[in-house]
Amino acid sequence: MSWCTGVDMSDKGITMRNGRTKAPQEQSQDQVVPQLAQEQQDLNPQQATPQKQAMSPDEKKATKKSLVIVACIFVASLATMCYVYAIFPELNESEKQHLKIPRDIQDAKMLAKVLDRYKDMYYFEVMFGVVVAYVFLQTFAIPGSLFLSILLGFLYKFPIALFLICFCSALGATLCYTLSNLVGRRLIRHFWPKKTSEWSKHVEEYRDSLFNYMLFLRMTPILPNWFINLASPVIGVPLHVFALGTFCGVAPPSVIAIQAGKTLQKMTSSSEAFSWTSMGILMVCACASLLPGLLKNKFKHKKEA
């Protein structure tokens, strides 16, 4: 029918009488744009944005199984907390109402009075109770560990309080890391694929100085501790680096909390523990912790050049 229309049809397009070629009708704009985007993504795979993908049936099954395990661990932890309460010395009614995890500075004050009364006679029972509560909060990313740090500073001498805080923080964070590695890896990669990809690249870039980077994160409030605990196994931070970096990194902030514990009964707010001077010291320590890693990377780049 080309003699009727004045055009020459072919598989590659439609040739007009003036010699110009018109794209076939199938090549509409709606089809060309996605094709160009796909070609650009193929040419630049590193710039492609990770997209949220649905879980496979096997992944969903494994995630449900992991959530059941986490729930069982949580119930077992609550049972441990109940056991600690059961073995605690007999308290009168006015004291029992204060034997709870503190949610504010007033709760911490009242709990400190109760524990200080029984600390000398039931030294290890009181210490065990505070340690179990601290690890429980850290493991399940529950707020309140700051008040327990101040409480330990009130109850014990400086070296003992510092070791207990660092030990509890490292142990609880390691357990949280393990739980996140068990169930959180799939969920975080499913819901936040872009963030996971960005942080994974950042970890790979500073792989040789991850310990210093972990120290920096623990000393500064850039990222909350619960997020660091949950995200570290997903983005590839090794467990031994994570645990040791946590143990050492929480020491400087713990010193401030312990000092605040010595004046606990005079405090009216937890914010009084951190003055501008103490925050400045923390920032200096945090920046100093990054220096070895920065120098190491600088020398590495010079050798490669």
Short mmCIF file of C-alpha atoms in Angstrom, two decimals:
data_model
loop_
_atom_site.label_atom_id
_atom_site.label_comp_id
_atom_site.label_asym_id
_atom_site.label_seq_id
_atom_site.Cartn_x
_atom_site.Cartn_y
_atom_site.Cartn_z
CA MET A 1 0.00 0.00 0.00
CA SER A 2 3.02 2.30 -0.16
CA TRP A 3 1.87 3.66 -3.54
CA CYS A 4 -1.24 5.10 -1.91
CA THR A 5 0.39 6.84 1.00
CA GLY A 6 3.55 8.05 -0.64
CA VAL A 7 5.79 6.41 1.92
CA ASP A 8 8.12 3.39 1.89
CA MET A 9 7.55 1.02 4.82
CA SER A 10 10.38 -1.17 6.12
CA ASP A 11 11.37 -2.95 9.35
CA LYS A 12 13.81 -0.22 10.34
CA GLY A 13 11.39 2.69 10.03
CA ILE A 14 9.18 4.63 7.64
CA THR A 15 10.98 6.59 4.92
CA MET A 16 9.26 9.78 3.83
CA ARG A 17 9.49 11.27 0.34
CA ASN A 18 11.82 13.96 1.56
CA GLY A 19 14.35 11.29 2.65
CA ARG A 20 13.80 11.61 6.41
CA THR A 21 13.13 8.50 8.47
CA LYS A 22 10.36 8.38 11.03
CA ALA A 23 10.73 6.05 14.01
CA PRO A 24 8.36 3.08 13.96
CA GLN A 25 5.14 3.52 15.86
CA GLU A 26 6.18 1.01 18.47
CA GLN A 27 9.07 3.23 19.59
CA SER A 28 6.94 5.61 21.68
CA GLN A 29 8.39 8.01 24.23
CA ASP A 30 7.10 5.88 27.09
CA GLN A 31 9.26 3.01 25.85
CA VAL A 32 12.34 4.99 24.88
CA VAL A 33 12.83 6.72 28.26
CA PRO A 34 12.96 3.53 30.35
CA GLN A 35 15.26 1.96 27.75
CA LEU A 36 17.68 4.89 27.96
CA ALA A 37 17.57 4.77 31.76
CA GLN A 38 18.36 1.06 31.70
CA GLU A 39 21.27 1.62 29.29
CA GLN A 40 22.65 4.37 31.55
CA GLN A 41 22.35 2.10 34.57
CA ASP A 42 24.21 -0.66 32.70
CA LEU A 43 27.00 1.76 31.78
CA ASN A 44 27.27 3.10 35.35
CA PRO A 45 26.55 0.19 37.69
CA GLN A 46 28.27 1.90 40.63
CA GLN A 47 25.90 4.89 40.41
CA ALA A 48 22.78 2.74 40.32
CA THR A 49 20.58 3.23 43.36
CA PRO A 50 19.74 -0.01 45.20
CA GLN A 51 16.05 -0.66 45.02
CA LYS A 52 13.82 -2.19 47.65
CA GLN A 53 13.23 -5.83 46.75
CA ALA A 54 10.63 -8.23 48.01
CA MET A 55 11.84 -11.13 50.14
CA SER A 56 11.79 -14.59 48.67
CA PRO A 57 9.66 -17.25 50.40
CA ASP A 58 12.80 -18.81 51.91
CA GLU A 59 13.94 -15.43 53.26
CA LYS A 60 10.52 -14.76 54.78
CA LYS A 61 10.55 -18.17 56.44
CA ALA A 62 14.07 -17.64 57.81
CA THR A 63 13.13 -14.17 59.08
CA LYS A 64 10.06 -15.49 60.90
CA LYS A 65 12.17 -18.23 62.48
CA SER A 66 14.75 -15.66 63.59
CA LEU A 67 12.03 -13.44 65.09
CA VAL A 68 10.75 -16.40 67.12
CA ILE A 69 14.30 -17.01 68.41
CA VAL A 70 14.67 -13.34 69.37
CA ALA A 71 11.30 -13.44 71.18
CA CYS A 72 12.43 -16.51 73.12
CA ILE A 73 15.68 -14.78 74.07
CA PHE A 74 13.72 -11.74 75.23
CA VAL A 75 11.45 -13.90 77.40
CA ALA A 76 14.50 -15.69 78.86
CA SER A 77 16.06 -12.30 79.64
CA LEU A 78 12.90 -11.17 81.42
CA ALA A 79 12.98 -14.41 83.43
CA THR A 80 16.56 -13.60 84.42
CA MET A 81 15.47 -10.14 85.56
CA CYS A 82 12.72 -11.73 87.66
CA TYR A 83 15.28 -14.10 89.19
CA VAL A 84 17.49 -11.16 90.14
CA TYR A 85 14.50 -9.54 91.82
CA ALA A 86 13.69 -12.77 93.64
CA ILE A 87 17.19 -13.21 95.12
CA PHE A 88 17.40 -9.58 96.17
CA PRO A 89 17.25 -8.85 99.92
CA GLU A 90 13.82 -8.44 101.46
CA LEU A 91 12.62 -4.85 101.05
CA ASN A 92 9.85 -2.97 102.76
CA GLU A 93 6.90 -1.66 100.79
CA SER A 94 8.24 1.87 100.47
CA GLU A 95 11.49 0.56 98.97
CA LYS A 96 9.98 -1.98 96.56
CA GLN A 97 8.33 0.71 94.46
CA HIS A 98 11.75 2.21 93.69
CA LEU A 99 13.39 -1.06 92.66
CA LYS A 100 12.95 -0.57 88.92
CA ILE A 101 14.92 0.55 85.90
CA PRO A 102 15.16 4.36 86.18
CA ARG A 103 13.46 6.40 83.46
CA ASP A 104 14.55 9.82 84.74
CA ILE A 105 16.92 11.38 87.24
CA GLN A 106 14.39 11.21 90.09
CA ASP A 107 13.99 7.45 89.63
CA ALA A 108 17.79 7.15 89.65
CA LYS A 109 18.00 9.09 92.91
CA MET A 110 15.46 6.92 94.70
CA LEU A 111 16.98 3.69 93.38
CA ALA A 112 20.43 4.89 94.47
CA LYS A 113 19.17 5.40 98.03
CA VAL A 114 17.72 1.90 98.16
CA LEU A 115 20.78 0.16 96.71
CA ASP A 116 23.22 2.20 98.79
CA ARG A 117 21.46 0.94 101.92
CA TYR A 118 22.02 -2.73 101.00
CA LYS A 119 25.28 -2.44 99.05
CA ASP A 120 27.68 -3.16 101.93
CA MET A 121 25.80 -6.18 103.28
CA TYR A 122 24.81 -7.62 99.88
CA TYR A 123 27.68 -6.36 97.77
CA PHE A 124 27.66 -8.91 94.93
CA GLU A 125 23.88 -9.24 94.81
CA VAL A 126 23.50 -5.51 94.25
CA MET A 127 26.30 -5.44 91.68
CA PHE A 128 24.88 -8.46 89.83
CA GLY A 129 21.44 -6.87 89.70
CA VAL A 130 22.72 -3.60 88.20
CA VAL A 131 24.92 -5.47 85.69
CA VAL A 132 22.05 -7.69 84.50
CA ALA A 133 19.76 -4.68 84.09
CA TYR A 134 22.44 -2.76 82.19
CA VAL A 135 23.16 -5.65 79.79
CA PHE A 136 19.42 -6.18 79.27
CA LEU A 137 18.92 -2.55 78.19
CA GLN A 138 21.91 -2.65 75.84
CA THR A 139 20.96 -5.99 74.30
CA PHE A 140 17.46 -4.93 73.29
CA ALA A 141 18.33 -1.27 72.56
CA ILE A 142 16.12 0.04 75.39
CA PRO A 143 16.85 3.61 76.62
CA GLY A 144 17.96 4.08 80.22
CA SER A 145 21.59 2.93 80.36
CA LEU A 146 22.79 6.50 81.02
CA PHE A 147 21.00 6.55 84.38
CA LEU A 148 22.57 3.20 85.28
CA SER A 149 26.01 4.60 84.41
CA ILE A 150 25.40 7.51 86.76
CA LEU A 151 24.08 5.07 89.36
CA LEU A 152 27.24 2.93 89.17
CA GLY A 153 29.30 6.08 89.63
CA PHE A 154 27.32 6.79 92.78
CA LEU A 155 27.59 3.28 94.23
CA TYR A 156 31.18 2.27 93.52
CA LYS A 157 34.68 3.64 93.41
CA PHE A 158 35.92 5.07 90.14
CA PRO A 159 37.97 2.08 88.79
CA ILE A 160 35.23 -0.44 89.59
CA ALA A 161 32.48 1.75 88.15
CA LEU A 162 34.46 2.43 84.96
CA PHE A 163 35.20 -1.27 84.37
CA LEU A 164 31.57 -2.27 85.00
CA ILE A 165 30.21 0.33 82.58
CA CYS A 166 32.67 -0.60 79.82
CA PHE A 167 32.08 -4.32 80.39
CA CYS A 168 28.28 -4.03 80.41
CA SER A 169 28.28 -1.76 77.36
CA ALA A 170 30.53 -4.08 75.38
CA LEU A 171 28.67 -7.25 76.38
CA GLY A 172 25.21 -5.80 75.79
CA ALA A 173 26.23 -4.23 72.48
CA THR A 174 27.79 -7.52 71.35
CA LEU A 175 24.58 -9.39 72.16
CA CYS A 176 22.58 -6.75 70.26
CA TYR A 177 25.03 -7.14 67.35
CA THR A 178 24.41 -10.91 67.40
CA LEU A 179 20.63 -10.51 67.41
CA SER A 180 20.83 -8.00 64.56
CA ASN A 181 23.04 -10.39 62.62
CA LEU A 182 20.46 -13.10 63.21
CA VAL A 183 17.31 -11.26 62.15
CA GLY A 184 18.08 -7.61 61.44
CA ARG A 185 20.33 -8.18 58.43
CA ARG A 186 17.45 -9.21 56.16
CA LEU A 187 15.06 -6.57 57.50
CA ILE A 188 17.49 -3.65 57.26
CA ARG A 189 18.60 -4.59 53.76
CA HIS A 190 14.97 -4.98 52.75
CA PHE A 191 13.68 -1.65 54.11
CA TRP A 192 16.84 0.52 53.75
CA PRO A 193 18.82 -0.85 50.79
CA LYS A 194 20.26 2.56 49.82
CA LYS A 195 21.56 3.40 53.30
CA THR A 196 22.96 -0.11 53.70
CA SER A 197 24.85 0.18 50.42
CA GLU A 198 26.28 3.60 51.31
CA TRP A 199 27.50 2.54 54.74
CA SER A 200 28.95 -0.71 53.40
CA LYS A 201 31.06 1.26 50.93
CA HIS A 202 32.15 3.57 53.74
CA VAL A 203 33.23 0.58 55.84
CA GLU A 204 35.21 -0.88 52.94
CA GLU A 205 36.95 2.45 52.42
CA TYR A 206 38.11 2.58 56.06
CA ARG A 207 38.55 -1.18 56.52
CA ASP A 208 42.12 -0.74 57.84
CA SER A 209 41.06 1.78 60.52
CA LEU A 210 37.64 0.51 61.61
CA PHE A 211 38.72 0.33 65.26
CA ASN A 212 39.52 4.05 65.32
CA TYR A 213 36.29 4.81 63.49
CA MET A 214 34.34 2.79 66.08
CA LEU A 215 36.03 4.74 68.88
CA PHE A 216 34.95 7.98 67.22
CA LEU A 217 31.32 6.87 66.90
CA ARG A 218 31.14 5.77 70.54
CA MET A 219 32.55 9.06 71.82
CA THR A 220 30.31 11.33 69.75
CA PRO A 221 26.52 11.63 69.54
CA ILE A 222 26.55 11.59 65.72
CA LEU A 223 24.74 8.25 65.66
CA PRO A 224 22.77 6.72 68.56
CA ASN A 225 24.34 3.63 70.13
CA TRP A 226 21.34 1.44 69.34
CA PHE A 227 21.68 2.24 65.63
CA ILE A 228 25.40 1.43 65.68
CA ASN A 229 24.67 -1.90 67.39
CA LEU A 230 21.99 -2.87 64.88
CA ALA A 231 23.69 -1.64 61.72
CA SER A 232 27.27 -2.84 62.31
CA PRO A 233 26.77 -6.52 61.36
CA VAL A 234 24.75 -5.53 58.30
CA ILE A 235 27.43 -3.24 56.86
CA GLY A 236 30.27 -5.66 57.55
CA VAL A 237 31.97 -4.50 60.78
CA PRO A 238 33.83 -7.51 62.28
CA LEU A 239 32.65 -8.63 65.71
CA HIS A 240 36.04 -8.41 67.43
CA VAL A 241 36.58 -4.86 66.17
CA PHE A 242 33.06 -3.92 67.21
CA ALA A 243 33.38 -5.36 70.74
CA LEU A 244 36.85 -3.95 71.47
CA GLY A 245 35.98 -0.58 69.94
CA THR A 246 32.86 -0.40 72.10
CA PHE A 247 34.71 -1.35 75.31
CA CYS A 248 37.36 1.34 74.78
CA GLY A 249 35.14 3.92 73.09
CA VAL A 250 32.58 4.21 75.88
CA ALA A 251 35.29 4.91 78.48
CA PRO A 252 35.58 8.71 78.00
CA PRO A 253 31.78 9.34 78.19
CA SER A 254 31.62 6.94 81.13
CA VAL A 255 34.16 9.02 83.05
CA ILE A 256 31.77 11.98 82.78
CA ALA A 257 28.82 9.86 83.91
CA ILE A 258 30.78 8.54 86.90
CA GLN A 259 31.76 12.04 87.95
CA ALA A 260 28.09 13.02 87.71
CA GLY A 261 27.22 10.04 89.91
CA LYS A 262 29.25 11.50 92.75
CA THR A 263 26.81 14.41 92.86
CA LEU A 264 23.70 12.42 91.92
CA GLN A 265 21.56 13.58 94.84
CA LYS A 266 22.16 17.20 93.87
CA MET A 267 21.23 16.77 90.21
CA THR A 268 17.87 17.85 88.84
CA SER A 269 18.34 16.63 85.25
CA SER A 270 20.55 14.15 83.41
CA SER A 271 21.70 16.97 81.11
CA GLU A 272 23.68 18.40 84.03
CA ALA A 273 26.12 15.52 83.65
CA PHE A 274 27.40 16.93 80.35
CA SER A 275 28.72 20.47 80.53
CA TRP A 276 30.24 22.40 77.64
CA THR A 277 33.68 21.65 79.06
CA SER A 278 33.08 17.91 79.21
CA MET A 279 31.61 17.90 75.70
CA GLY A 280 34.65 19.78 74.43
CA ILE A 281 36.97 17.20 76.00
CA LEU A 282 34.95 14.41 74.41
CA MET A 283 35.24 16.01 70.98
CA VAL A 284 39.01 16.37 71.37
CA CYS A 285 39.30 12.70 72.34
CA ALA A 286 37.05 11.69 69.43
CA CYS A 287 39.10 13.66 66.90
CA ALA A 288 42.33 12.25 68.34
CA SER A 289 40.98 8.72 67.88
CA LEU A 290 40.61 9.37 64.13
CA LEU A 291 44.16 10.62 63.61
CA PRO A 292 45.90 7.21 63.37
CA GLY A 293 43.42 6.01 60.77
CA LEU A 294 43.66 9.22 58.73
CA LEU A 295 47.46 9.09 58.75
CA LYS A 296 47.43 5.41 57.80
CA ASN A 297 45.14 6.09 54.82
CA LYS A 298 47.27 9.05 53.76
CA PHE A 299 50.46 6.99 53.71
CA LYS A 300 48.63 4.19 51.92
CA HIS A 301 47.49 6.54 49.14
CA LYS A 302 51.03 7.92 48.79
CA LYS A 303 52.45 4.42 48.34
CA GLU A 304 49.82 3.58 45.75
CA ALA A 305 50.59 6.81 43.89
#
